[in-house]
Tab-separated table of N, CA and C in Angstrom:
chain	number	residue	atom	x	y	z
A	55	MET	N	0.749	27.441	-0.745
A	55	MET	CA	0.916	25.893	-0.679
A	55	MET	C	0.221	25.348	0.599
A	56	THR	N	-0.462	24.307	0.493
A	56	THR	CA	-1.079	23.754	1.674
A	56	THR	C	0.014	23.032	2.488
A	57	ASP	N	-0.424	22.681	3.600
A	57	ASP	CA	0.547	21.795	4.534
A	57	ASP	C	0.866	20.503	3.894
A	58	THR	N	-0.177	19.899	3.343
A	58	THR	CA	0.163	18.650	2.601
A	58	THR	C	0.901	18.670	1.445
A	59	GLU	N	0.817	19.844	0.584
A	59	GLU	CA	1.687	20.066	-0.583
A	59	GLU	C	3.117	20.238	-0.010
A	60	ARG	N	3.311	21.040	0.940
A	60	ARG	CA	4.563	21.437	1.442
A	60	ARG	C	5.287	20.110	2.064
A	61	LEU	N	4.483	19.249	2.976
A	61	LEU	CA	5.096	17.983	3.275
A	61	LEU	C	5.560	17.123	2.155
A	62	ARG	N	4.614	17.043	1.208
A	62	ARG	CA	4.990	16.259	-0.085
A	62	ARG	C	6.213	16.676	-0.847
A	63	SER	N	6.269	18.050	-0.771
A	63	SER	CA	7.538	18.472	-1.567
A	63	SER	C	8.857	18.117	-0.811
A	64	LEU	N	8.798	17.864	0.371
A	64	LEU	CA	10.060	17.558	1.127
A	64	LEU	C	10.194	16.089	1.263
A	65	ILE	N	9.633	15.263	0.599
A	65	ILE	CA	9.726	13.961	0.478
A	65	ILE	C	10.616	13.550	-0.752
A	66	ARG	N	11.774	13.174	-0.520
A	66	ARG	CA	12.714	12.913	-1.766
A	66	ARG	C	12.609	11.469	-2.210
A	67	GLU	N	12.370	11.462	-3.543
A	67	GLU	CA	12.343	10.028	-4.093
A	67	GLU	C	13.722	9.472	-4.623
A	68	VAL	N	13.935	8.331	-4.150
A	68	VAL	CA	15.437	7.826	-4.633
A	68	VAL	C	15.018	6.542	-5.366
A	69	PRO	N	15.257	6.652	-6.634
A	69	PRO	CA	14.992	5.317	-7.431
A	69	PRO	C	16.030	4.197	-7.345
A	70	ASP	N	15.569	3.011	-7.521
A	70	ASP	CA	16.426	1.828	-7.330
A	70	ASP	C	17.040	1.650	-5.872
A	71	PHE	N	16.478	2.140	-4.896
A	71	PHE	CA	16.946	1.892	-3.550
A	71	PHE	C	15.826	1.271	-2.558
A	72	PRO	N	16.083	0.272	-1.781
A	72	PRO	CA	17.468	-0.403	-1.581
A	72	PRO	C	17.600	-1.534	-2.700
A	73	GLN	N	16.842	-1.692	-3.549
A	73	GLN	CA	17.219	-2.415	-4.798
A	73	GLN	C	16.520	-1.983	-6.033
A	74	GLU	N	16.992	-2.558	-7.026
A	74	GLU	CA	16.234	-2.045	-8.383
A	74	GLU	C	14.914	-2.239	-8.427
A	75	GLY	N	14.233	-1.270	-9.177
A	75	GLY	CA	12.815	-1.249	-9.125
A	75	GLY	C	12.011	-0.410	-8.154
A	76	ILE	N	12.620	-0.392	-7.014
A	76	ILE	CA	11.959	0.407	-5.909
A	76	ILE	C	12.418	1.996	-5.868
A	77	VAL	N	11.194	2.719	-5.641
A	77	VAL	CA	11.514	4.157	-5.359
A	77	VAL	C	11.274	4.383	-3.936
A	78	PHE	N	12.363	4.764	-3.341
A	78	PHE	CA	12.294	4.884	-1.863
A	78	PHE	C	11.824	6.244	-1.542
A	79	LYS	N	11.009	6.309	-0.505
A	79	LYS	CA	10.639	7.589	-0.097
A	79	LYS	C	11.470	8.122	1.124
A	80	ASP	N	12.263	8.957	0.941
A	80	ASP	CA	13.392	9.619	1.841
A	80	ASP	C	12.654	10.624	2.671
A	81	ILE	N	12.541	10.470	4.035
A	81	ILE	CA	11.863	11.503	4.571
A	81	ILE	C	12.776	12.357	5.375
A	82	THR	N	14.216	12.213	5.020
A	82	THR	CA	15.164	13.036	5.749
A	82	THR	C	15.072	14.546	5.470
A	83	PRO	N	14.743	14.997	4.331
A	83	PRO	CA	14.682	16.453	4.248
A	83	PRO	C	13.405	16.952	4.887
A	84	LEU	N	12.304	16.233	4.946
A	84	LEU	CA	11.036	16.705	5.838
A	84	LEU	C	11.500	16.821	7.293
A	85	LEU	N	12.329	15.565	7.714
A	85	LEU	CA	12.720	15.730	9.293
A	85	LEU	C	13.650	16.928	9.525
A	86	ALA	N	14.372	17.362	8.435
A	86	ALA	CA	15.483	18.351	8.673
A	86	ALA	C	14.658	19.827	8.689
A	87	ASP	N	13.575	19.808	8.192
A	87	ASP	CA	12.658	21.161	8.228
A	87	ASP	C	12.018	20.993	9.573
A	88	ALA	N	12.257	22.210	10.502
A	88	ALA	CA	11.760	22.209	11.632
A	88	ALA	C	10.163	22.363	11.686
A	89	GLU	N	9.662	23.340	10.774
A	89	GLU	CA	8.119	23.512	10.749
A	89	GLU	C	7.605	22.316	10.220
A	90	ALA	N	8.071	21.582	9.066
A	90	ALA	CA	7.369	20.419	8.663
A	90	ALA	C	7.297	19.303	9.560
A	91	PHE	N	8.489	19.003	10.244
A	91	PHE	CA	8.523	18.059	11.252
A	91	PHE	C	7.518	18.320	12.566
A	92	SER	N	7.573	19.601	12.889
A	92	SER	CA	6.648	19.748	13.921
A	92	SER	C	5.281	19.729	13.508
A	93	THR	N	4.888	19.970	12.190
A	93	THR	CA	3.563	19.814	11.699
A	93	THR	C	3.015	18.327	11.658
A	94	VAL	N	4.046	17.329	11.079
A	94	VAL	CA	3.610	16.022	11.324
A	94	VAL	C	3.402	15.436	12.613
A	95	ILE	N	4.152	15.828	13.533
A	95	ILE	CA	3.914	15.405	15.051
A	95	ILE	C	2.612	16.033	15.579
A	96	ASP	N	2.424	17.331	15.343
A	96	ASP	CA	1.242	18.063	15.938
A	96	ASP	C	0.000	17.398	15.257
A	97	THR	N	-0.069	17.052	13.869
A	97	THR	CA	-1.112	16.516	13.298
A	97	THR	C	-1.495	15.151	13.745
A	98	ILE	N	-0.460	14.324	14.014
A	98	ILE	CA	-0.808	12.947	14.639
A	98	ILE	C	-1.360	13.255	15.949
A	99	VAL	N	-0.899	14.096	16.743
A	99	VAL	CA	-1.297	14.309	18.291
A	99	VAL	C	-2.806	14.756	18.090
A	100	VAL	N	-2.963	15.644	17.313
A	100	VAL	CA	-4.493	16.300	17.146
A	100	VAL	C	-5.420	15.083	16.705
A	101	HIS	N	-5.087	14.381	15.680
A	101	HIS	CA	-5.774	13.306	15.239
A	101	HIS	C	-6.308	12.225	16.328
A	102	PHE	N	-5.258	11.759	17.091
A	102	PHE	CA	-5.845	10.977	18.171
A	102	PHE	C	-6.170	11.406	19.509
A	103	GLY	N	-5.895	12.498	19.669
A	103	GLY	CA	-6.285	13.238	20.980
A	103	GLY	C	-5.552	13.040	22.209
A	104	ARG	N	-5.153	14.195	22.761
A	104	ARG	CA	-4.512	14.195	24.245
A	104	ARG	C	-5.422	13.475	25.136
A	105	GLY	N	-4.610	12.593	25.914
A	105	GLY	CA	-5.402	11.858	27.007
A	105	GLY	C	-5.944	10.592	26.540
A	106	ASN	N	-5.791	10.310	25.399
A	106	ASN	CA	-6.405	9.013	24.819
A	106	ASN	C	-5.370	7.885	24.610
A	107	VAL	N	-4.085	8.285	25.040
A	107	VAL	CA	-3.055	7.279	24.728
A	107	VAL	C	-2.162	7.320	25.898
A	108	ASP	N	-1.726	5.962	26.430
A	108	ASP	CA	-0.837	5.639	27.418
A	108	ASP	C	0.425	5.189	26.918
A	109	LYS	N	0.623	4.537	25.874
A	109	LYS	CA	2.010	4.296	25.453
A	109	LYS	C	1.970	4.624	23.862
A	110	VAL	N	3.137	4.842	23.344
A	110	VAL	CA	3.424	5.035	21.811
A	110	VAL	C	4.354	4.073	21.503
A	111	VAL	N	4.003	3.198	20.707
A	111	VAL	CA	5.106	2.096	20.134
A	111	VAL	C	5.444	2.740	18.841
A	112	GLY	N	6.859	2.647	18.593
A	112	GLY	CA	7.752	3.069	17.411
A	112	GLY	C	8.475	1.921	16.953
A	113	ILE	N	8.323	1.769	15.637
A	113	ILE	CA	8.850	0.575	14.718
A	113	ILE	C	10.178	1.004	14.271
A	114	GLU	N	11.055	0.038	14.586
A	114	GLU	CA	12.401	0.436	14.252
A	114	GLU	C	12.584	0.636	12.644
A	115	ALA	N	13.380	1.554	12.220
A	115	ALA	CA	14.011	2.542	12.966
A	115	ALA	C	13.313	3.892	12.823
A	116	ARG	N	13.033	4.267	11.567
A	116	ARG	CA	12.450	5.630	11.354
A	116	ARG	C	10.972	5.851	12.104
A	117	GLY	N	10.375	4.853	12.477
A	117	GLY	CA	9.237	5.013	13.355
A	117	GLY	C	9.652	5.602	14.768
A	118	PHE	N	10.980	5.314	15.362
A	118	PHE	CA	11.462	5.784	16.486
A	118	PHE	C	11.327	7.319	16.507
A	119	ILE	N	11.939	7.823	15.288
A	119	ILE	CA	12.001	9.299	15.076
A	119	ILE	C	10.452	10.124	15.414
A	120	LEU	N	9.562	9.432	14.719
A	120	LEU	CA	8.154	10.068	14.800
A	120	LEU	C	7.602	9.750	16.142
A	121	ALA	N	7.679	8.482	16.639
A	121	ALA	CA	6.992	8.192	17.929
A	121	ALA	C	7.503	8.797	19.007
A	122	SER	N	8.757	9.061	19.165
A	122	SER	CA	9.119	9.737	20.530
A	122	SER	C	8.604	10.950	20.840
A	123	PRO	N	8.623	11.918	19.840
A	123	PRO	CA	8.016	13.170	20.186
A	123	PRO	C	6.495	13.227	20.207
A	124	VAL	N	5.698	12.254	19.605
A	124	VAL	CA	4.504	12.009	19.666
A	124	VAL	C	3.949	11.559	21.071
A	125	ALA	N	4.860	10.420	21.640
A	125	ALA	CA	4.658	10.178	22.952
A	125	ALA	C	5.010	11.228	23.937
A	126	TYR	N	5.937	12.107	23.848
A	126	TYR	CA	6.154	13.381	24.538
A	126	TYR	C	4.833	14.323	24.764
A	127	HIS	N	4.477	14.364	23.497
A	127	HIS	CA	3.237	15.463	23.447
A	127	HIS	C	2.102	14.795	24.107
A	128	PHE	N	1.814	13.452	24.094
A	128	PHE	CA	0.766	12.762	24.892
A	128	PHE	C	0.889	12.725	26.318
A	129	GLY	N	2.292	12.939	26.710
A	129	GLY	CA	2.346	12.659	28.270
A	129	GLY	C	2.498	11.142	28.384
A	130	ALA	N	2.983	10.236	27.222
A	130	ALA	CA	2.569	8.903	27.226
A	130	ALA	C	4.187	8.207	27.273
A	131	GLY	N	4.317	7.009	27.533
A	131	GLY	CA	5.604	6.425	27.444
A	131	GLY	C	5.907	5.923	26.059
A	132	PHE	N	7.075	5.779	25.667
A	132	PHE	CA	7.730	5.363	24.417
A	132	PHE	C	7.989	4.057	24.492
A	133	VAL	N	7.671	3.171	23.600
A	133	VAL	CA	8.072	1.699	23.430
A	133	VAL	C	8.605	1.377	22.156
A	134	PRO	N	9.866	1.040	22.134
A	134	PRO	CA	10.419	0.615	20.860
A	134	PRO	C	10.100	-1.011	20.568
A	135	VAL	N	9.831	-1.036	19.167
A	135	VAL	CA	9.664	-2.496	18.704
A	135	VAL	C	10.929	-2.529	17.725
A	136	ARG	N	11.687	-3.827	18.060
A	136	ARG	CA	13.031	-3.790	17.245
A	136	ARG	C	12.938	-5.177	16.426
A	137	LYS	N	13.926	-5.240	15.550
A	137	LYS	CA	14.063	-6.405	14.818
A	137	LYS	C	14.706	-7.546	15.917
A	138	GLU	N	14.630	-8.594	15.407
A	138	GLU	CA	14.874	-9.888	16.366
A	138	GLU	C	16.367	-9.761	16.781
A	139	GLY	N	16.351	-10.107	18.231
A	139	GLY	CA	17.745	-9.988	18.808
A	139	GLY	C	18.266	-8.721	19.280
A	140	LYS	N	17.620	-7.625	19.284
A	140	LYS	CA	18.123	-6.260	19.355
A	140	LYS	C	17.813	-5.858	20.928
A	141	LEU	N	16.616	-6.397	21.399
A	141	LEU	CA	16.300	-5.883	22.810
A	141	LEU	C	16.949	-6.875	23.824
A	142	PRO	N	17.240	-6.106	25.007
A	142	PRO	CA	18.209	-6.952	25.941
A	142	PRO	C	17.457	-7.695	26.975
A	143	SER	N	16.233	-7.630	27.166
A	143	SER	CA	15.379	-8.444	28.077
A	143	SER	C	14.390	-9.451	27.358
A	144	ALA	N	13.705	-10.027	28.244
A	144	ALA	CA	12.734	-11.049	27.933
A	144	ALA	C	11.667	-10.305	27.001
A	145	THR	N	11.428	-11.070	25.697
A	145	THR	CA	10.513	-10.357	24.732
A	145	THR	C	9.440	-11.262	24.176
A	146	GLN	N	8.353	-10.653	23.652
A	146	GLN	CA	7.349	-11.352	22.729
A	146	GLN	C	7.905	-11.209	21.313
A	147	ARG	N	7.723	-12.127	20.498
A	147	ARG	CA	8.041	-12.122	19.168
A	147	ARG	C	6.902	-12.474	18.110
A	148	GLU	N	6.993	-11.720	17.042
A	148	GLU	CA	6.043	-12.016	15.936
A	148	GLU	C	6.765	-12.114	14.502
A	149	GLU	N	6.513	-13.211	13.912
A	149	GLU	CA	7.031	-13.391	12.530
A	149	GLU	C	5.879	-13.083	11.640
A	150	TYR	N	6.526	-12.276	10.565
A	150	TYR	CA	5.376	-11.864	9.448
A	150	TYR	C	6.065	-11.940	8.198
A	151	ASP	N	5.241	-11.879	7.160
A	151	ASP	CA	5.720	-12.252	5.694
A	151	ASP	C	6.087	-10.716	4.979
A	152	LEU	N	7.132	-11.011	4.373
A	152	LEU	CA	7.550	-9.819	3.504
A	152	LEU	C	7.424	-10.296	1.982
A	153	GLU	N	7.649	-9.198	1.148
A	153	GLU	CA	7.393	-9.661	-0.244
A	153	GLU	C	8.684	-10.731	-0.668
A	154	TYR	N	9.748	-10.682	0.040
A	154	TYR	CA	10.781	-11.672	-0.420
A	154	TYR	C	11.017	-12.566	0.861
A	155	GLY	N	10.270	-12.837	1.726
A	155	GLY	CA	10.793	-13.795	2.873
A	155	GLY	C	9.739	-13.433	3.898
A	156	THR	N	10.453	-13.604	5.147
A	156	THR	CA	9.863	-13.300	6.399
A	156	THR	C	10.758	-12.545	7.296
A	157	ALA	N	10.297	-11.871	8.484
A	157	ALA	CA	10.967	-11.082	9.241
A	157	ALA	C	10.516	-11.275	10.787
A	158	VAL	N	11.095	-10.958	11.852
A	158	VAL	CA	10.690	-11.142	13.106
A	158	VAL	C	10.796	-9.736	13.917
A	159	LEU	N	9.688	-9.508	14.581
A	159	LEU	CA	9.816	-8.139	15.316
A	159	LEU	C	9.693	-8.552	16.731
A	160	GLU	N	10.299	-7.876	17.682
A	160	GLU	CA	10.260	-8.147	19.174
A	160	GLU	C	9.832	-6.985	20.110
A	161	LEU	N	9.090	-7.184	21.011
A	161	LEU	CA	8.765	-6.241	22.061
A	161	LEU	C	9.005	-6.832	23.370
A	162	HIS	N	9.489	-5.908	24.364
A	162	HIS	CA	9.576	-6.479	25.694
A	162	HIS	C	8.457	-6.994	26.517
A	163	ASP	N	8.490	-8.094	27.122
A	163	ASP	CA	7.370	-8.721	27.810
A	163	ASP	C	6.746	-7.725	28.670
A	164	ASP	N	7.446	-6.704	29.304
A	164	ASP	CA	6.943	-5.880	30.408
A	164	ASP	C	6.685	-4.400	29.771
A	165	ALA	N	6.718	-4.227	28.328
A	165	ALA	CA	6.587	-3.010	28.016
A	165	ALA	C	4.924	-2.342	27.976
A	166	ILE	N	4.149	-3.351	27.909
A	166	ILE	CA	2.664	-2.799	27.736
A	166	ILE	C	1.810	-3.557	28.888
A	167	ARG	N	1.137	-2.821	29.709
A	167	ARG	CA	0.555	-3.485	30.640
A	167	ARG	C	-1.084	-3.720	30.203
A	168	PRO	N	-1.729	-4.808	30.809
A	168	PRO	CA	-3.113	-4.916	30.261
A	168	PRO	C	-3.948	-3.673	30.381
A	169	GLY	N	-4.618	-3.463	29.436
A	169	GLY	CA	-5.597	-2.263	29.438
A	169	GLY	C	-4.966	-1.000	28.961
A	170	GLU	N	-3.713	-0.810	28.805
A	170	GLU	CA	-3.058	0.293	28.425
A	170	GLU	C	-3.557	0.720	26.797
A	171	ARG	N	-3.845	1.959	26.653
A	171	ARG	CA	-4.120	2.271	25.315
A	171	ARG	C	-2.974	2.813	24.519
A	172	VAL	N	-2.595	2.127	23.385
A	172	VAL	CA	-1.577	2.060	22.615
A	172	VAL	C	-1.661	2.608	21.225
A	173	LEU	N	-0.875	3.664	20.783
A	173	LEU	CA	-0.771	3.994	19.369
A	173	LEU	C	0.509	3.506	18.708
A	174	ILE	N	0.358	2.977	17.523
A	174	ILE	CA	1.723	2.313	16.876
A	174	ILE	C	1.878	3.490	15.935
A	175	VAL	N	3.371	3.812	15.897
A	175	VAL	CA	3.644	4.840	14.791
A	175	VAL	C	4.732	4.277	14.064
A	176	ASP	N	4.804	4.607	12.689
A	176	ASP	CA	5.851	4.111	11.965
A	176	ASP	C	5.950	5.260	10.859
A	177	ASP	N	7.001	5.405	9.824
A	177	ASP	CA	7.155	6.350	8.807
A	177	ASP	C	6.176	5.930	7.738
A	178	VAL	N	6.302	4.699	7.252
A	178	VAL	CA	5.536	4.239	6.103
A	178	VAL	C	4.693	3.004	6.287
A	179	LEU	N	3.438	3.036	5.757
A	179	LEU	CA	2.565	1.925	5.698
A	179	LEU	C	2.904	1.423	4.134
A	180	ALA	N	3.238	0.219	4.009
A	180	ALA	CA	3.456	-0.347	2.655
A	180	ALA	C	2.516	-1.313	2.495
A	181	THR	N	2.902	-2.801	2.739
A	181	THR	CA	1.952	-3.918	2.656
A	181	THR	C	1.070	-4.188	3.876
A	182	GLY	N	1.412	-3.610	5.016
A	182	GLY	CA	0.794	-3.656	6.315
A	182	GLY	C	1.180	-4.629	7.226
A	183	GLY	N	2.198	-5.484	6.668
A	183	GLY	CA	2.744	-6.661	7.393
A	183	GLY	C	3.229	-6.126	8.790
A	184	THR	N	4.108	-5.223	8.666
A	184	THR	CA	4.870	-4.718	9.889
A	184	THR	C	3.803	-4.257	10.981
A	185	ALA	N	3.012	-3.300	10.633
A	185	ALA	CA	1.917	-2.759	11.479
A	185	ALA	C	1.116	-3.716	12.116
A	186	ARG	N	0.729	-4.829	11.280
A	186	ARG	CA	-0.104	-5.880	11.641
A	186	ARG	C	0.702	-6.813	12.825
A	187	ALA	N	1.965	-6.966	12.563
A	187	ALA	CA	2.526	-7.722	13.565
A	187	ALA	C	2.723	-7.037	14.863
A	188	VAL	N	2.946	-5.759	14.693
A	188	VAL	CA	3.094	-4.997	16.077
A	188	VAL	C	1.876	-4.867	16.681
A	189	ALA	N	0.667	-4.691	16.015
A	189	ALA	CA	-0.520	-4.803	16.773
A	189	ALA	C	-0.803	-6.112	17.394
A	190	LYS	N	-0.508	-7.219	16.826
A	190	LYS	CA	-0.686	-8.500	17.455
A	190	LYS	C	0.312	-8.597	18.727
A	191	LEU	N	1.422	-7.954	18.572
A	191	LEU	CA	2.280	-7.963	19.891
A	191	LEU	C	1.603	-7.351	21.016
A	192	VAL	N	1.209	-6.015	20.662
A	192	VAL	CA	0.408	-5.243	21.802
A	192	VAL	C	-0.585	-5.799	22.348
A	193	GLU	N	-1.393	-6.446	21.483
A	193	GLU	CA	-2.803	-7.176	22.007
A	193	GLU	C	-2.296	-8.571	22.736
A	194	ARG	N	-1.292	-9.111	22.456
A	194	ARG	CA	-0.856	-10.301	23.139
A	194	ARG	C	-0.381	-9.936	24.589
A	195	LEU	N	-0.007	-8.690	24.831
A	195	LEU	CA	0.298	-8.205	26.182
A	195	LEU	C	-0.731	-7.645	26.959
A	196	GLY	N	-1.922	-7.514	26.066
A	196	GLY	CA	-3.150	-6.982	26.905
A	196	GLY	C	-3.354	-5.627	26.497
A	197	GLY	N	-2.543	-5.079	25.681
A	197	GLY	CA	-2.933	-3.534	25.302
A	197	GLY	C	-3.971	-3.421	24.179
A	198	LYS	N	-4.504	-2.243	24.222
A	198	LYS	CA	-5.535	-2.010	23.303
A	198	LYS	C	-5.085	-0.931	22.329
A	199	VAL	N	-5.130	-1.455	21.105
A	199	VAL	CA	-4.564	-0.643	19.945
A	199	VAL	C	-5.492	0.648	19.678
A	200	VAL	N	-5.271	1.791	20.154
A	200	VAL	CA	-6.254	2.765	19.572
A	200	VAL	C	-5.873	3.396	18.187
A	201	GLY	N	-5.011	3.118	17.580
A	201	GLY	CA	-4.778	3.549	16.293
A	201	GLY	C	-3.208	3.037	15.672
A	202	ILE	N	-3.205	3.307	14.573
A	202	ILE	CA	-1.845	3.082	13.899
A	202	ILE	C	-1.584	4.480	12.905
A	203	ALA	N	-0.593	5.182	13.134
A	203	ALA	CA	-0.301	6.370	12.474
A	203	ALA	C	1.043	6.266	11.653
A	204	CYS	N	1.016	6.765	10.395
A	204	CYS	CA	2.281	6.652	9.583
A	204	CYS	C	2.098	8.095	8.905
A	205	LEU	N	3.563	8.494	8.429
A	205	LEU	CA	3.574	9.664	7.811
A	205	LEU	C	3.057	9.383	6.334
A	206	ILE	N	3.413	8.264	5.781
A	206	ILE	CA	3.161	7.940	4.252
A	206	ILE	C	2.547	6.622	4.350
A	207	GLU	N	1.570	6.490	3.213
A	207	GLU	CA	0.831	5.449	2.950
A	207	GLU	C	1.125	5.154	1.454
A	208	LEU	N	1.435	4.122	1.131
A	208	LEU	CA	1.749	3.599	-0.250
A	208	LEU	C	0.657	2.816	-0.616
A	209	THR	N	-0.397	3.607	-1.211
A	209	THR	CA	-1.800	3.058	-1.318
A	209	THR	C	-1.659	1.882	-2.540
A	210	PHE	N	-0.713	1.883	-3.388
A	210	PHE	CA	-0.769	0.893	-4.463
A	210	PHE	C	-0.352	-0.488	-3.823
A	211	LEU	N	0.171	-0.543	-2.616
A	211	LEU	CA	0.449	-1.811	-2.090
A	211	LEU	C	-0.682	-2.320	-1.191
A	212	LYS	N	-1.669	-1.589	-1.001
A	212	LYS	CA	-2.885	-2.040	-0.369
A	212	LYS	C	-2.728	-2.563	1.123
A	213	GLY	N	-1.804	-1.961	1.712
A	213	GLY	CA	-1.426	-2.345	3.215
A	213	GLY	C	-2.738	-2.034	4.208
A	214	ARG	N	-3.385	-1.147	3.873
A	214	ARG	CA	-4.585	-0.833	4.588
A	214	ARG	C	-5.517	-1.874	4.804
A	215	ALA	N	-5.693	-2.706	3.840
A	215	ALA	CA	-6.442	-3.913	3.949
A	215	ALA	C	-5.886	-4.799	5.248
A	216	ARG	N	-4.599	-4.919	5.523
A	216	ARG	CA	-4.122	-5.928	6.311
A	216	ARG	C	-4.290	-5.436	7.890
A	217	ILE	N	-4.677	-4.211	7.927
A	217	ILE	CA	-4.813	-3.371	9.277
A	217	ILE	C	-6.278	-3.002	9.398
A	218	SER	N	-7.165	-3.503	8.539
A	218	SER	CA	-8.641	-3.058	8.791
A	218	SER	C	-9.126	-3.556	9.983
A	219	GLY	N	-10.005	-2.737	10.643
A	219	GLY	CA	-10.386	-2.686	12.003
A	219	GLY	C	-9.734	-1.901	13.026
A	220	TYR	N	-8.477	-1.323	12.487
A	220	TYR	CA	-7.903	-0.304	13.382
A	220	TYR	C	-8.010	0.980	12.824
A	221	ASP	N	-7.945	2.027	13.848
A	221	ASP	CA	-8.186	3.353	13.076
A	221	ASP	C	-6.835	3.738	12.736
A	222	PHE	N	-6.724	3.858	11.358
A	222	PHE	CA	-5.468	4.221	10.567
A	222	PHE	C	-5.525	5.563	10.086
A	223	PHE	N	-4.171	6.314	10.348
A	223	PHE	CA	-4.172	7.641	9.907
A	223	PHE	C	-2.815	7.752	9.394
A	224	SER	N	-2.809	8.428	8.121
A	224	SER	CA	-1.434	8.937	7.294
A	224	SER	C	-1.782	10.278	6.946
A	225	LEU	N	-0.559	10.922	6.800
A	225	LEU	CA	-0.565	12.263	6.353
A	225	LEU	C	-0.577	12.541	4.855
A	226	LEU	N	0.301	11.447	4.275
A	226	LEU	CA	0.336	11.445	2.744
A	226	LEU	C	0.169	10.328	2.204
A	227	SER	N	-0.298	10.172	0.962
A	227	SER	CA	-0.584	9.133	0.142
A	227	SER	C	0.241	9.169	-1.176
A	228	PHE	N	0.781	8.093	-1.413
A	228	PHE	CA	1.592	7.994	-2.837
A	228	PHE	C	1.169	6.748	-3.378
């Protein structure tokens, strides 16, 4: 069994969650498997290369789980992007469209310095709206987005089109 097949086998599909008609990709079995979790982190780090990233931005909430060890391996800082009203200091905010409305993400004003090389990490790329909003926040603060990494890409939602122009990397496609 290849690494990709093994990782794929550890993604649990949960029908009708969080709402009817959605098949949720549950990554918790993969996270609980030490070898698989390590493979995911190492593969992201190898793809983007040590010494090429100053900050790793993790998107709330499952993105935090992947981004933190990636930052550690890069010797980079970790920066959380959170839903509106969750960060305690002054922030930049970005509103973006969802299938059923809008949402707002925030990043601390002082989280990224001009010229810093930033990798954005999340668990899933769906429509691309979240990743695009985070890239805008990073760039507004003067950071250079070196890439966007996700464990899973839901290709049928065509999210990659919304982040064209960025180096995008995912380990699994569904």
